Amino acid sequence: MKRSIILFAAIILAMTACNKRVNPFLTEWDTPYGIPPFEQILPSDFVPAVQAGIEQQTAEIDAITANPDTPTFENTIVPLELSGRILSKVVGVFYNITETDRTDELAAVEEEVIPLMSEHENNMSFNKALYNRVAAVYHGDQSGLTREQQMVLKKHFEAFEREGIGLPEEQQARLREINADLAAKTQKIGNNILAESNDFLDKFGFSVAAYPDKMTTTEDRELRRQYNEAYTSRGHRGNEFDNRQLLLEVLDLRAEKARILGYPNAASYLLADKMAHDPQTVDEFLAGIMEAAVARAKAERADLQAMMDRDVKAGKLPEGSTIEPWDWWYYAEKVRSEKYDLDEQQTKPYFQVDSVRNGIFTNAHILYGVNFEELKDVPVYNPEVRTYKVTTEDGSLLGIFTTDYKPRSSKRGGAWMNNVREQYYDEQGNEIRPIIVNVCNFSDDYLSIDEVETAFHEFGHALHGLLTQCHYPSVSGTSVTRDFVEVFSQFNENWAFQPSLLARYAKNAAGEPIPAELVEKILNAKKFNQGFMTAELCAASMLDMRWHELESVKGVDIDAFEQQVAEEIGLIPEITYRYRTTYFNHIFSSGYAAGYYGYLWAEVLDKDAFSIFAASPDGPYDLGLARKFKQTFLEKGGSEEPMTLYKSFAGREPDSQAMLRARGLIQ
């Protein structure tokens, strides 16, 4: 045992000896399936646990670099992959709780944790001795490695290169400063968005998650205008939570980092290791979608205006009233109701949240042979959380899955999947199965059509995390590029309204299944309003790209820039960006910088893959295809290049028009 590891052990012993209460992160968890003992964890545990975790991983890295033997995958990459177990435990719990059960005390802890983590990550990224060993393995003979091992090795080597390991010390020093500054500022932006969303809730009595529903059902036009103004001005009100200056500083820091690393702008740097690879590819991809979306949106606008004109004629609105952004949802629902005779008040009783969850589980069981058993007496971080044991057909454990579906003032908006624990094999060859969380913000116990799709979407991510069969954590589960990871979440949405599945799970309080005629209406209306839906999503993606293609934001006014981009891309004034800059959490606080396009990029692959199922004689429930999909994608994680996996499944290149056809934007 190396001297550094002995020293680390002494530190842990000293820490535990001085306190009768042992920090839960510094012990083995004697809990069912290794679920974190949430009820034992105090906010005061996190900082010392992070410090201990950093000490442990530093000692482990020192042992790797001090090894006098020739670098190999086994003596360099394997211990690197398995290093930092304490830190992984802490991070898996900490970031999940700060996003879902945030308190002022946790916010203060976060202020301490972020710089600690940033410094540690910098120390790892700029560890020349470690890089030299990784590079020696990478440039050596890889013929004896499995494909997964080659991908793990490639990921570590390229991470060092991308972070600037080959740069002079003064440039590395500046990158350290930038990384630390970015970590603090992006977290602050996210915190501000949460605070602004809570202020919205306090003012109007409903969460931002319920905004689309309120804009759809609120007849009072002035009230809709007020909702819209408050919703779209979050982070932009001149108060303590105003994000404007912060996000400009983040954009400038990202641009500076890219320049230091040899790229013309942040977008070029951020895309270099993605499927799309460069800004030109993304810009051309989005331009084609935007053209089709706006053309359809203009036709939709005409239908909405005709519906509004009826209200004008009936004396409900003054002469000359025209569609504004706060009118779109409301009149779209009126048009949908008339065109398709579909009213969501008719559908909601069949989509009670527990029923939808059961439908999700039923679908996974049919397609992939996955079983779910609710666990009642296990630790949870919030009483609203539900926990499930997930097993294969033969009873083998796949992982632990938890759902956290209700909005809280302590929870950030949106929906997402988290890994509390990754899947991997430990030093003794024991397989560690994952712990996965799905988080949503469903404001009502009965879900809208969009919310049903959201639940299926997030569970698609969960399946990717649960079904993985990798050996190394860095490529396990959802550890794939940002423009590939959304393929599997969006792919799972395709089953949400399959008639045979609806017959199993969509039942009202009396236990009656959803009527066939209502199912037909839902399916017929699926392509309705897709000009609007696609345009606002694509516009946000283009805004993201435009910000990150700037070499500097000096002197840039955010409102003027948004307006300029809207005019350049042809966004009609009745439609607003899905996310305006000051509350665009994805790109400023959630890892999607120059990456929001990934949802549309992934949808091309998801819809093309689903078309193969749809064309099967057995339809969407072709179990042979499902098994192939599971083995090719869900089990592989990041252990192979994305396009290699896709071609292996489809037997061809993806059809670039699949997404536009699925949305009804082209024939």
C-alpha positions as MATLAB code, in Angstrom:
seq = 'MKRSIILFAAIILAMTACNKRVNPFLTEWDTPYGIPPFEQILPSDFVPAVQAGIEQQTAEIDAITANPDTPTFENTIVPLELSGRILSKVVGVFYNITETDRTDELAAVEEEVIPLMSEHENNMSFNKALYNRVAAVYHGDQSGLTREQQMVLKKHFEAFEREGIGLPEEQQARLREINADLAAKTQKIGNNILAESNDFLDKFGFSVAAYPDKMTTTEDRELRRQYNEAYTSRGHRGNEFDNRQLLLEVLDLRAEKARILGYPNAASYLLADKMAHDPQTVDEFLAGIMEAAVARAKAERADLQAMMDRDVKAGKLPEGSTIEPWDWWYYAEKVRSEKYDLDEQQTKPYFQVDSVRNGIFTNAHILYGVNFEELKDVPVYNPEVRTYKVTTEDGSLLGIFTTDYKPRSSKRGGAWMNNVREQYYDEQGNEIRPIIVNVCNFSDDYLSIDEVETAFHEFGHALHGLLTQCHYPSVSGTSVTRDFVEVFSQFNENWAFQPSLLARYAKNAAGEPIPAELVEKILNAKKFNQGFMTAELCAASMLDMRWHELESVKGVDIDAFEQQVAEEIGLIPEITYRYRTTYFNHIFSSGYAAGYYGYLWAEVLDKDAFSIFAASPDGPYDLGLARKFKQTFLEKGGSEEPMTLYKSFAGREPDSQAMLRARGLIQ';
ca = [
       0.000    0.000    0.000;
       1.355    3.397   -0.982;
       2.248    5.964    1.667;
      -0.455    8.377    0.398;
      -3.198    5.786    0.852;
      -1.958    4.985    4.364;
      -2.040    8.712    5.121;
      -5.613    8.953    3.828;
      -6.693    6.043    6.042;
      -5.163    7.798    9.039;
      -7.129   10.951    8.239;
     -10.407    9.029    8.135;
      -9.623    7.295   11.433;
      -8.814   10.618   13.035;
     -12.046   12.147   11.773;
     -14.192    9.318   13.078;
     -12.319    9.078   16.389;
     -12.936   12.739   17.205;
     -16.676   12.437   16.802;
     -19.032    9.872   18.261;
     -21.343   10.300   15.297;
     -19.782    8.902   12.116;
     -20.326   10.777    8.880;
     -22.645    8.468    6.866;
     -20.580    8.967    3.706;
     -17.491    7.560    5.398;
     -19.075    4.216    6.245;
     -20.553    1.331    4.304;
     -24.300    1.752    3.946;
     -26.140   -1.035    5.706;
     -29.350   -0.320    3.804;
     -31.434   -2.340    1.338;
     -29.651   -2.415   -2.037;
     -27.167    0.217   -0.878;
     -29.747    3.009   -1.044;
     -28.307    6.121    0.627;
     -29.426    6.437    4.288;
     -31.092    9.781    3.605;
     -32.595   10.096    7.081;
     -29.108    9.882    8.637;
     -27.495   12.489    6.388;
     -27.213   16.046    7.706;
     -26.308   19.135    5.656;
     -23.191   19.441    7.811;
     -21.998   16.038    6.529;
     -21.439   17.124    2.940;
     -18.400   19.399    3.140;
     -16.268   17.064    5.309;
     -17.365   14.128    3.130;
     -16.363   15.981   -0.029;
     -13.018   16.838    1.561;
     -12.496   13.207    2.564;
     -13.514   12.065   -0.912;
     -11.023   14.429   -2.508;
      -8.306   13.181   -0.171;
      -9.145    9.590   -1.085;
      -9.142   10.135   -4.836;
      -5.987   12.232   -4.699;
      -4.248    9.401   -2.831;
      -5.483    6.897   -5.405;
      -4.243    9.047   -8.301;
      -0.882    9.478   -6.561;
      -0.626    5.693   -6.321;
      -1.276    5.352  -10.069;
       1.313    7.940  -11.042;
       3.905    6.546   -8.610;
       3.642    3.056  -10.101;
       7.086    2.259  -11.624;
       5.648   -0.374  -13.986;
       5.021    0.341  -17.648;
       1.561    1.903  -18.016;
      -1.156   -0.549  -19.037;
      -4.916   -0.473  -19.107;
      -5.032   -2.620  -15.973;
      -2.574   -0.619  -13.857;
      -3.609    2.849  -15.038;
      -7.099    3.085  -16.546;
      -8.848    0.542  -14.317;
      -7.738    2.152  -11.012;
      -8.535    5.573  -12.489;
     -12.061    4.407  -13.335;
     -12.562    2.986   -9.842;
     -11.036    5.917   -7.973;
     -13.083    8.356   -5.896;
     -15.784    6.056   -4.529;
     -16.464    8.305   -1.522;
     -16.745   11.335   -3.764;
     -19.123    9.481   -6.086;
     -21.353    8.616   -3.118;
     -21.428   12.211   -1.930;
     -21.994   13.777   -5.336;
     -24.733   11.275   -6.228;
     -26.706   12.307   -3.162;
     -25.770   15.982   -2.931;
     -26.694   17.203   -6.397;
     -29.896   15.162   -6.394;
     -31.025   16.745   -3.127;
     -29.993   20.298   -3.994;
     -32.112   20.076   -7.159;
     -35.155   18.516   -5.489;
     -35.148   19.452   -1.787;
     -33.147   22.647   -1.646;
     -32.969   24.617    1.608;
     -31.092   27.744    2.631;
     -28.751   25.524    4.639;
     -28.020   23.349    1.586;
     -27.519   26.464   -0.531;
     -24.862   27.620    1.923;
     -23.225   24.180    1.805;
     -23.232   24.346   -1.976;
     -21.283   27.600   -1.816;
     -18.513   25.638   -0.083;
     -18.765   22.468   -2.145;
     -18.568   24.024   -5.621;
     -15.078   25.575   -5.267;
     -13.788   22.395   -3.615;
     -15.050   20.268   -6.477;
     -13.857   22.722   -9.116;
     -10.326   22.798   -7.698;
     -10.237   19.010   -7.485;
     -11.469   18.597  -11.050;
      -8.857   21.097  -12.209;
      -6.149   19.178  -10.369;
      -7.254   15.997  -12.123;
      -7.454   17.655  -15.554;
      -3.979   19.179  -15.293;
      -2.193   16.232  -13.698;
       0.654   15.823  -16.175;
       1.959   12.608  -14.603;
      -1.449   10.979  -14.867;
      -1.880   12.205  -18.428;
       1.501   10.777  -19.429;
       0.446    7.338  -18.241;
      -2.952    7.558  -19.955;
      -1.291    8.782  -23.160;
       1.221    5.944  -23.051;
      -1.619    3.420  -22.946;
      -3.577    5.281  -25.627;
      -0.632    5.438  -28.041;
       0.386    1.879  -27.274;
      -0.939   -1.396  -28.657;
      -4.718   -1.511  -28.117;
      -5.300   -4.774  -29.943;
      -5.725   -6.713  -26.690;
      -8.431   -4.391  -25.382;
     -12.156   -4.935  -25.710;
     -14.111   -2.326  -27.638;
     -15.510   -0.996  -24.377;
     -12.005   -0.640  -22.964;
     -10.885    1.206  -26.082;
     -13.787    3.654  -25.683;
     -12.976    4.168  -21.988;
      -9.338    4.845  -22.861;
     -10.316    7.229  -25.654;
     -12.642    9.116  -23.335;
      -9.932    9.691  -20.715;
      -7.268   10.653  -23.234;
      -9.488   13.089  -25.121;
     -10.737   14.634  -21.870;
      -7.166   15.571  -20.960;
      -6.549   16.984  -24.431;
      -9.795   18.990  -24.426;
      -9.064   20.538  -21.047;
      -5.672   21.850  -22.153;
      -3.123   19.460  -20.709;
      -0.638   20.380  -23.436;
      -0.809   24.138  -22.881;
       1.844   26.269  -21.137;
       1.486   26.668  -17.389;
       0.262   30.263  -17.549;
      -2.602   29.269  -19.837;
      -3.443   26.299  -17.644;
      -3.528   28.644  -14.659;
      -6.011   30.880  -16.477;
      -8.147   27.849  -17.397;
      -8.237   26.849  -13.732;
      -9.576   30.301  -12.888;
     -12.140   30.151  -15.671;
     -13.367   26.698  -14.667;
     -13.793   27.757  -11.037;
     -15.571   30.954  -12.034;
     -17.883   29.115  -14.422;
     -18.809   26.543  -11.787;
     -19.843   29.246   -9.325;
     -21.644   31.457  -11.820;
     -23.624   28.722  -13.558;
     -24.810   27.441  -10.192;
     -25.860   30.968   -9.235;
     -27.841   31.299  -12.460;
     -29.703   28.082  -11.709;
     -30.426   29.231   -8.161;
     -31.774   32.528   -9.469;
     -34.084   30.736  -11.904;
     -35.470   28.633   -9.051;
     -36.012   31.759   -6.929;
     -37.773   33.519   -9.805;
     -39.968   30.485  -10.430;
     -40.940   30.427   -6.745;
     -41.771   34.128   -6.942;
     -44.021   33.359   -9.909;
     -45.763   30.705   -7.806;
     -46.225   33.102   -4.896;
     -47.666   35.773   -7.168;
     -50.113   33.668   -9.164;
     -50.724   30.579   -7.064;
     -49.506   28.044   -9.622;
     -46.057   26.796  -10.617;
     -44.253   27.549  -13.859;
     -44.788   23.879  -14.719;
     -48.531   24.603  -14.875;
     -48.030   27.631  -17.151;
     -49.016   25.925  -20.442;
     -52.177   24.548  -18.850;
     -53.134   27.936  -17.400;
     -52.464   29.675  -20.709;
     -54.703   27.100  -22.371;
     -57.645   27.314  -19.975;
     -57.665   30.951  -18.789;
     -60.370   32.882  -20.655;
     -59.420   36.300  -19.245;
     -57.048   37.703  -21.886;
     -55.560   40.363  -19.615;
     -54.760   37.728  -17.026;
     -53.078   35.605  -19.698;
     -50.995   38.642  -20.662;
     -49.911   39.078  -17.065;
     -48.978   35.403  -16.793;
     -46.963   35.669  -19.999;
     -45.170   38.832  -18.943;
     -44.182   37.351  -15.590;
     -43.164   34.002  -17.090;
     -40.980   35.487  -19.843;
     -39.325   38.108  -17.637;
     -37.881   35.673  -15.100;
     -34.248   36.519  -14.388;
     -34.812   39.853  -16.116;
     -36.517   42.075  -13.556;
     -33.712   44.121  -12.066;
     -33.969   42.404   -8.695;
     -31.434   40.331   -6.743;
     -32.171   37.329   -8.979;
     -31.537   39.133  -12.264;
     -29.382   36.886  -14.455;
     -28.418   39.297  -17.230;
     -24.961   40.288  -16.096;
     -24.169   36.815  -14.797;
     -24.972   35.037  -18.033;
     -23.009   37.560  -20.100;
     -20.030   36.857  -17.850;
     -20.529   33.115  -18.364;
     -20.678   33.543  -22.138;
     -17.492   35.609  -22.125;
     -15.707   33.048  -19.946;
     -16.773   30.215  -22.253;
     -15.554   32.170  -25.275;
     -12.219   32.906  -23.589;
     -11.773   29.255  -22.649;
     -12.425   28.213  -26.236;
      -9.862   30.694  -27.552;
      -7.212   29.462  -25.117;
      -7.880   25.913  -26.307;
      -7.534   26.910  -29.957;
     -11.165   27.278  -31.055;
     -12.743   30.391  -32.617;
     -15.736   30.367  -30.280;
     -17.405   28.379  -27.510;
     -19.742   26.532  -29.895;
     -16.812   25.127  -31.879;
     -15.171   23.868  -28.700;
     -18.338   22.463  -27.147;
     -19.380   20.610  -30.312;
     -16.002   19.102  -31.182;
     -16.700   15.861  -29.288;
     -20.416   15.606  -30.153;
     -22.104   13.722  -33.000;
     -22.744   16.959  -34.901;
     -19.089   17.968  -34.396;
     -19.211   21.597  -35.609;
     -21.462   24.701  -35.582;
     -21.991   24.733  -39.357;
     -23.540   21.267  -39.249;
     -25.880   22.286  -36.430;
     -26.816   25.604  -38.032;
     -27.701   23.959  -41.341;
     -29.651   21.231  -39.552;
     -31.694   23.750  -37.558;
     -32.282   26.080  -40.517;
     -34.015   23.303  -42.449;
     -36.271   22.517  -39.500;
     -37.071   26.175  -38.841;
     -38.159   26.781  -42.416;
     -40.656   23.924  -42.301;
     -41.841   24.836  -38.785;
     -42.486   28.508  -39.519;
     -44.346   27.680  -42.736;
     -46.708   25.464  -40.742;
     -46.914   27.976  -37.874;
     -48.127   30.680  -40.234;
     -50.980   28.437  -41.343;
     -51.757   27.672  -37.702;
     -51.753   31.394  -36.916;
     -54.403   31.949  -39.566;
     -56.620   29.288  -37.967;
     -56.143   30.858  -34.542;
     -56.921   34.338  -35.862;
     -60.122   33.059  -37.445;
     -61.132   31.627  -34.072;
     -60.278   34.911  -32.335;
     -62.320   36.810  -34.928;
     -65.372   34.896  -33.742;
     -64.817   36.251  -30.237;
     -64.448   39.748  -31.710;
     -67.712   39.321  -33.610;
     -69.397   38.051  -30.432;
     -68.284   41.177  -28.600;
     -65.872   39.349  -26.284;
     -62.864   41.243  -27.675;
     -62.452   44.707  -29.196;
     -62.310   45.243  -32.946;
     -58.861   44.751  -34.468;
     -57.706   42.202  -31.884;
     -54.949   39.994  -33.255;
     -53.134   36.938  -31.926;
     -50.378   37.715  -29.426;
     -47.978   35.265  -27.723;
     -50.313   35.076  -24.708;
     -53.193   34.028  -26.979;
     -51.598   31.100  -28.795;
     -52.180   28.319  -26.250;
     -55.750   29.437  -25.553;
     -56.916   29.629  -29.158;
     -54.921   26.587  -30.218;
     -56.957   24.565  -27.743;
     -60.177   26.015  -29.166;
     -59.091   25.081  -32.696;
     -58.038   21.606  -31.591;
     -61.334   21.090  -29.813;
     -63.241   22.030  -32.930;
     -61.051   20.245  -35.480;
     -60.553   17.063  -33.537;
     -63.345   17.279  -30.960;
     -60.648   16.781  -28.325;
     -60.862   18.433  -24.921;
     -58.149   17.570  -22.392;
     -60.710   17.785  -19.630;
     -62.107   14.628  -21.217;
     -58.735   12.852  -21.326;
     -57.271   13.816  -17.932;
     -59.497   11.496  -15.851;
     -57.866    8.548  -17.638;
     -54.316    9.724  -16.942;
     -54.066    9.682  -13.169;
     -50.372    9.829  -12.280;
     -50.255    6.369  -10.665;
     -52.003    4.868  -13.688;
     -49.514    6.493  -16.043;
     -46.604    5.181  -13.974;
     -48.141    1.699  -14.160;
     -48.462    2.109  -17.919;
     -44.789    3.005  -18.151;
     -43.860   -0.074  -16.157;
     -46.191   -2.302  -18.187;
     -44.659   -1.096  -21.436;
     -41.116   -1.784  -20.183;
     -42.166   -5.249  -19.063;
     -43.675   -6.102  -22.466;
     -40.781   -4.740  -24.522;
     -37.777   -5.558  -22.367;
     -38.926   -8.134  -19.800;
     -38.430   -5.720  -16.918;
     -40.313   -6.149  -13.624;
     -41.063   -3.601  -10.883;
     -41.731   -4.133   -7.190;
     -42.461   -1.164   -4.946;
     -40.264   -0.965   -1.850;
     -42.043    0.573    1.121;
     -39.556    0.496    3.985;
     -36.477    1.981    2.366;
     -34.799    5.376    2.871;
     -36.145    8.269    0.767;
     -35.026   11.887    0.598;
     -38.631   13.152    0.561;
     -41.919   11.518    1.628;
     -43.331   12.096   -1.871;
     -40.729    9.804   -3.436;
     -41.761    6.288   -4.509;
     -39.074    3.592   -4.788;
     -39.050    0.403   -6.887;
     -36.872   -2.661   -7.214;
     -36.263   -3.389  -10.897;
     -35.478   -6.954  -11.977;
     -35.085   -9.063  -15.095;
     -37.399  -11.923  -16.032;
     -35.253  -14.360  -14.030;
     -35.344  -12.145  -10.948;
     -31.841  -10.681  -11.280;
     -31.495   -7.145   -9.958;
     -31.278   -4.410  -12.598;
     -31.340   -1.502  -10.208;
     -33.377    0.748   -7.956;
     -35.735    3.277   -9.514;
     -37.439    6.164   -7.745;
     -40.026    8.673   -8.929;
     -40.426   12.207   -7.595;
     -43.323   13.683   -9.530;
     -44.840   16.538   -7.484;
     -43.713   20.192   -7.613;
     -42.226   21.797   -4.501;
     -40.788   25.216   -3.834;
     -37.522   23.421   -3.018;
     -37.396   21.745   -6.444;
     -36.174   23.338   -9.657;
     -38.575   23.372  -12.580;
     -38.676   20.918  -15.449;
     -38.171   17.185  -15.581;
     -34.995   15.123  -15.530;
     -33.279   11.851  -14.679;
     -30.464   11.558  -12.141;
     -28.012    8.793  -11.303;
     -27.550    8.477   -7.554;
     -25.270    5.532   -8.332;
     -23.802    4.368  -11.637;
     -23.628    0.767  -12.839;
     -20.106   -0.716  -12.939;
     -17.934   -3.597  -11.692;
     -15.836   -3.010   -8.577;
     -12.260   -4.112   -7.766;
     -13.398   -7.584   -6.751;
     -15.424   -8.074   -9.926;
     -18.768   -7.555   -8.194;
     -21.379   -5.839  -10.307;
     -22.807   -2.655   -8.771;
     -26.263   -1.926  -10.132;
     -27.539    1.642  -10.522;
     -29.891    3.809   -8.499;
     -31.934    6.033  -10.817;
     -34.262    8.945  -10.078;
     -36.955   10.423  -12.344;
     -37.966   13.941  -11.319;
     -40.983   15.810  -12.739;
     -43.203   18.726  -11.747;
     -46.761   17.551  -12.352;
     -48.996   20.213  -10.855;
     -52.077   18.005  -10.794;
     -52.760   14.366   -9.989;
     -54.294   14.005  -13.458;
     -51.920   14.561  -16.345;
     -52.260   16.389  -19.621;
     -51.305   14.692  -22.868;
     -47.963   16.523  -22.850;
     -47.291   15.482  -19.249;
     -47.976   11.831  -20.078;
     -45.299   12.094  -22.768;
     -42.949   13.768  -20.267;
     -43.325   10.832  -17.874;
     -42.564    8.359  -20.674;
     -39.664   10.574  -21.819;
     -37.897   10.617  -18.468;
     -38.417    6.902  -18.047;
     -36.663    6.406  -21.388;
     -33.590    7.929  -19.743;
     -34.155    5.673  -16.746;
     -34.232    2.573  -18.966;
     -30.932    3.662  -20.501;
     -29.478    3.843  -16.995;
     -31.113    0.674  -15.650;
     -30.504   -1.747  -18.524;
     -26.842   -0.891  -19.089;
     -24.415   -3.823  -19.069;
     -21.032   -2.105  -19.029;
     -17.944   -2.702  -16.882;
     -16.685    0.857  -16.406;
     -18.616    3.808  -14.956;
     -17.381    6.379  -17.472;
     -19.284    4.659  -20.314;
     -22.132    3.147  -18.315;
     -25.773    3.960  -19.018;
     -26.435    7.533  -20.118;
     -22.715    8.393  -20.344;
     -23.003    9.268  -24.032;
     -22.841   12.530  -25.980;
     -25.543   15.135  -25.323;
     -26.911   14.893  -28.873;
     -27.273   11.107  -28.531;
     -28.593   10.754  -24.986;
     -32.035   12.154  -25.842;
     -32.628    9.455  -28.467;
     -33.697    6.959  -25.850;
     -35.917    9.265  -23.814;
     -37.747   10.475  -26.908;
     -37.914    6.973  -28.356;
     -39.846    5.824  -25.284;
     -42.464    8.537  -25.872;
     -43.615    6.675  -28.980;
     -45.420    4.105  -26.828;
     -47.320    6.516  -24.570;
     -50.498    6.451  -26.652;
     -50.326    3.062  -28.323;
     -53.956    1.850  -28.238;
     -53.114   -1.602  -26.873;
     -51.102   -0.064  -24.025;
     -53.738    2.582  -23.287;
     -56.262   -0.218  -22.885;
     -54.091   -1.553  -20.056;
     -53.305    1.592  -18.113;
     -55.557    4.528  -19.094;
     -58.536    4.034  -16.789;
     -60.737    6.442  -14.878;
     -61.630    6.359  -11.178;
     -64.331    3.784  -11.879;
     -61.787    1.496  -13.529;
     -63.207    2.037  -17.003;
     -60.671    2.046  -19.859;
     -60.345    5.101  -22.048;
     -62.948    4.873  -24.868;
     -61.659    3.924  -28.295;
     -63.116    7.071  -29.844;
     -61.155    9.228  -27.375;
     -57.972    7.330  -28.213;
     -58.612    7.972  -31.900;
     -59.019   11.683  -31.212;
     -55.714   11.792  -29.329;
     -53.897   10.035  -32.170;
     -55.524   12.227  -34.832;
     -54.539   15.370  -32.942;
     -50.906   14.342  -32.384;
     -49.648   16.418  -35.311;
     -51.757   19.434  -34.398;
     -49.947   22.701  -33.521;
     -46.577   21.216  -34.468;
     -45.569   24.372  -36.337;
     -45.731   26.281  -33.057;
     -44.200   23.498  -30.957;
     -41.309   22.948  -33.367;
     -40.685   26.637  -34.017;
     -40.355   27.589  -30.344;
     -38.043   24.621  -29.693;
     -35.952   25.211  -32.805;
     -35.775   28.953  -32.121;
     -34.417   28.303  -28.619;
     -31.844   25.939  -30.113;
     -30.783   28.597  -32.619;
     -30.608   31.254  -29.904;
     -28.338   28.928  -27.912;
     -26.082   28.495  -30.944;
     -25.965   32.220  -31.730;
     -24.910   33.073  -28.187;
     -22.122   30.498  -28.210;
     -20.921   31.435  -31.703;
     -20.062   34.948  -30.496;
     -16.386   35.625  -29.899;
     -17.308   38.264  -27.310;
     -20.475   39.612  -25.710;
     -18.967   42.986  -24.890;
     -21.603   45.652  -25.398;
     -24.320   43.136  -26.296;
     -27.833   43.924  -25.087;
     -29.732   40.704  -24.371;
     -33.165   41.927  -25.509;
     -31.790   43.419  -28.702;
     -29.804   40.259  -29.432;
     -32.845   38.033  -28.957;
     -34.867   40.256  -31.285;
     -32.097   40.271  -33.893;
     -31.837   36.468  -33.849;
     -35.625   36.123  -34.064;
     -35.682   38.295  -37.194;
     -32.753   36.472  -38.780;
     -34.279   33.026  -38.304;
     -37.775   34.082  -39.368;
     -39.514   33.522  -36.011;
     -42.975   35.084  -36.235;
     -43.772   37.584  -33.449;
     -46.679   35.527  -32.126;
     -44.223   32.843  -30.976;
     -41.602   33.318  -28.267;
     -38.465   31.256  -27.742;
     -39.303   28.212  -25.637;
     -36.727   29.574  -23.200;
     -35.601   33.165  -23.229;
     -31.968   33.745  -22.338;
     -32.349   34.750  -18.695;
     -34.160   31.531  -17.698;
     -32.575   29.158  -20.219;
     -31.477   26.721  -17.504;
     -30.471   24.013  -19.985;
     -27.637   26.040  -21.491;
     -26.492   27.997  -18.451;
     -26.848   25.534  -15.593;
     -27.571   22.038  -16.922;
     -24.812   21.085  -19.338;
     -26.546   21.802  -22.651;
     -24.464   24.811  -23.732;
     -24.412   24.845  -27.556;
     -26.305   21.584  -27.145;
     -30.009   22.332  -26.928;
     -30.256   21.353  -30.606;
     -29.612   17.811  -29.334;
     -33.311   17.231  -28.671;
     -34.138   17.759  -32.341;
     -31.001   15.964  -33.541;
     -31.861   12.956  -31.377;
     -35.475   13.052  -32.538;
     -34.339   12.318  -36.073;
     -32.765    9.088  -34.827;
     -35.609    8.259  -32.457;
     -38.334    8.700  -35.078;
     -36.315    6.838  -37.693;
     -35.746    3.951  -35.275;
     -39.431    3.880  -34.373;
     -40.361    3.778  -38.057;
     -38.625    0.399  -38.202;
     -40.898   -0.833  -35.414;
     -43.962    0.698  -37.059;
     -43.154   -1.050  -40.353;
     -42.848   -4.450  -38.672;
     -45.697   -6.956  -39.241;
     -45.909   -7.151  -35.436;
     -46.051   -3.381  -35.144;
     -44.588   -1.428  -32.214;
     -44.573   -4.561  -30.057;
     -42.205   -6.559  -32.216;
     -40.350   -8.238  -29.362;
     -37.466   -9.331  -31.561;
     -36.829   -5.725  -32.535;
     -37.209   -4.648  -28.910;
     -34.573   -7.178  -27.853;
     -32.264   -5.914  -30.603;
     -32.858   -2.306  -29.515;
     -32.090   -3.177  -25.902;
     -28.919   -5.085  -26.769;
     -27.677   -2.541  -29.309;
     -28.384    0.658  -27.416;
     -29.676    0.342  -23.877;
     -27.103   -2.208  -22.732;
     -24.158   -0.611  -24.539;
     -24.158    2.869  -22.990;
     -21.147    4.756  -24.319;
     -19.088    1.650  -25.060;
     -19.266    2.264  -28.820;
     -19.523    5.270  -31.138;
     -23.146    6.466  -31.455;
     -23.439    6.230  -35.232;
     -21.832    2.795  -35.240;
     -24.547    1.629  -32.853;
     -27.281    3.238  -34.913;
     -26.168    1.684  -38.177;
     -25.836   -1.656  -36.430;
     -29.481   -1.434  -35.397;
     -30.996    0.081  -38.542;
     -28.657   -1.504  -41.084;
     -28.387    1.854  -42.852;
     -27.832    5.577  -42.433;
     -30.590    7.414  -40.526;
     -33.338    9.058  -42.567;
     -32.818   12.801  -42.067;
     -36.484   13.557  -42.805;
     -37.939   11.155  -40.229;
     -38.534   13.783  -37.562;
     -40.207   16.275  -39.901;
     -42.561   13.585  -41.179;
     -43.390   12.400  -37.678;
     -44.309   15.957  -36.677;
     -46.414   16.330  -39.822;
     -44.286   19.180  -41.181;
     -43.641   17.382  -44.468;
     -45.348   14.508  -46.255;
];
